Amino acid sequence: MEKVERKEKSGLGSFLLRLVVGAVILAITAFLTPGFAISSWFSLILAAVVLAVLDWLVNKITGINAAPFGRGISGFILAAIIIYAVKFIVPGYNVTIIGALIAAVIYGVVDAIIPGRAM
């Protein structure tokens, strides 16, 4: 049998797909999480972009992927930190520390259900 390798695409289309998937997952997460609110569509899209950029930067610097599930406790904690840190960058995005922890769990569950990679 022939071994097939899959490489993650890094083009504009792939980024836009990740952005849309990330925004949908973030909206669902904010809706389901107490202590987490996003006040507008603009804040939602901007937060999805910031989450994607922070995830990419952390992955490039540390080599740790901030996916809440499948990466162990380090991925979960990193996802919660990134979700919380976005509140200092994006206006209209508010989350408490407990909300960020709960959001990391919900984000991981929803990310596992929706096809595509958001974080």
CSV table of C-alpha atoms in Angstrom, one decimal, residues 8-72:
chain,number,residue,atom,x,y,z
A,8,GLU,CA,-2.0,21.5,5.9
A,9,LYS,CA,-2.6,24.1,3.2
A,10,SER,CA,-1.5,27.6,4.1
A,11,GLY,CA,-3.1,29.7,1.4
A,12,LEU,CA,-5.6,32.5,1.6
A,13,GLY,CA,-8.5,30.1,1.1
A,14,SER,CA,-7.4,28.0,4.0
A,15,PHE,CA,-7.0,31.1,6.2
A,16,LEU,CA,-10.5,32.3,5.3
A,17,LEU,CA,-12.0,28.9,6.0
A,18,ARG,CA,-10.2,28.8,9.4
A,19,LEU,CA,-11.5,32.3,10.1
A,20,VAL,CA,-15.1,31.4,9.3
A,21,VAL,CA,-14.9,28.1,11.3
A,22,GLY,CA,-13.2,30.0,14.1
A,23,ALA,CA,-15.9,32.7,14.2
A,24,VAL,CA,-18.7,30.1,14.2
A,25,ILE,CA,-17.1,28.1,17.0
A,26,LEU,CA,-16.4,31.3,18.9
A,27,ALA,CA,-20.0,32.5,18.6
A,28,ILE,CA,-21.4,29.1,19.8
A,29,THR,CA,-18.9,29.1,22.6
A,30,ALA,CA,-19.8,32.7,23.8
A,31,PHE,CA,-23.5,31.8,23.6
A,32,LEU,CA,-23.0,28.7,25.8
A,33,THR,CA,-20.5,30.0,28.3
A,34,PRO,CA,-21.5,32.0,31.4
A,35,GLY,CA,-19.1,35.0,31.9
A,36,PHE,CA,-18.4,35.3,28.2
A,37,ALA,CA,-20.0,37.9,25.9
A,38,ILE,CA,-19.3,39.3,22.5
A,39,SER,CA,-21.2,42.5,21.8
A,40,SER,CA,-21.2,42.7,17.9
A,41,TRP,CA,-20.4,41.0,14.7
A,42,PHE,CA,-17.3,43.1,14.3
A,43,SER,CA,-16.0,42.1,17.7
A,44,LEU,CA,-16.7,38.4,16.8
A,45,ILE,CA,-14.8,38.5,13.5
A,46,LEU,CA,-12.0,40.6,15.0
A,47,ALA,CA,-11.7,38.1,17.9
A,48,ALA,CA,-11.6,35.1,15.5
A,49,VAL,CA,-8.7,36.8,13.7
A,50,VAL,CA,-6.9,37.6,16.9
A,51,LEU,CA,-7.4,34.1,18.2
A,52,ALA,CA,-6.0,32.6,14.9
A,53,VAL,CA,-3.0,35.0,15.0
A,54,LEU,CA,-2.2,34.3,18.7
A,55,ASP,CA,-2.5,30.6,18.1
A,56,TRP,CA,-0.2,30.8,15.2
A,57,LEU,CA,2.3,32.9,17.1
A,58,VAL,CA,2.3,30.6,20.1
A,59,ASN,CA,2.7,27.6,17.9
A,60,LYS,CA,5.7,29.1,16.0
A,61,ILE,CA,7.4,30.3,19.2
A,62,THR,CA,6.8,27.3,21.5
A,63,GLY,CA,5.8,24.5,19.2
A,64,ILE,CA,2.7,23.9,21.3
A,65,ASN,CA,-0.7,23.9,19.5
A,66,ALA,CA,-3.4,25.6,21.5
A,67,ALA,CA,-6.1,23.1,20.7
A,68,PRO,CA,-8.1,22.5,23.9
A,69,PHE,CA,-8.5,18.7,23.2
A,70,GLY,CA,-6.0,16.4,21.7
A,71,ARG,CA,-3.0,18.3,23.1
A,72,GLY,CA,-3.4,17.5,26.8
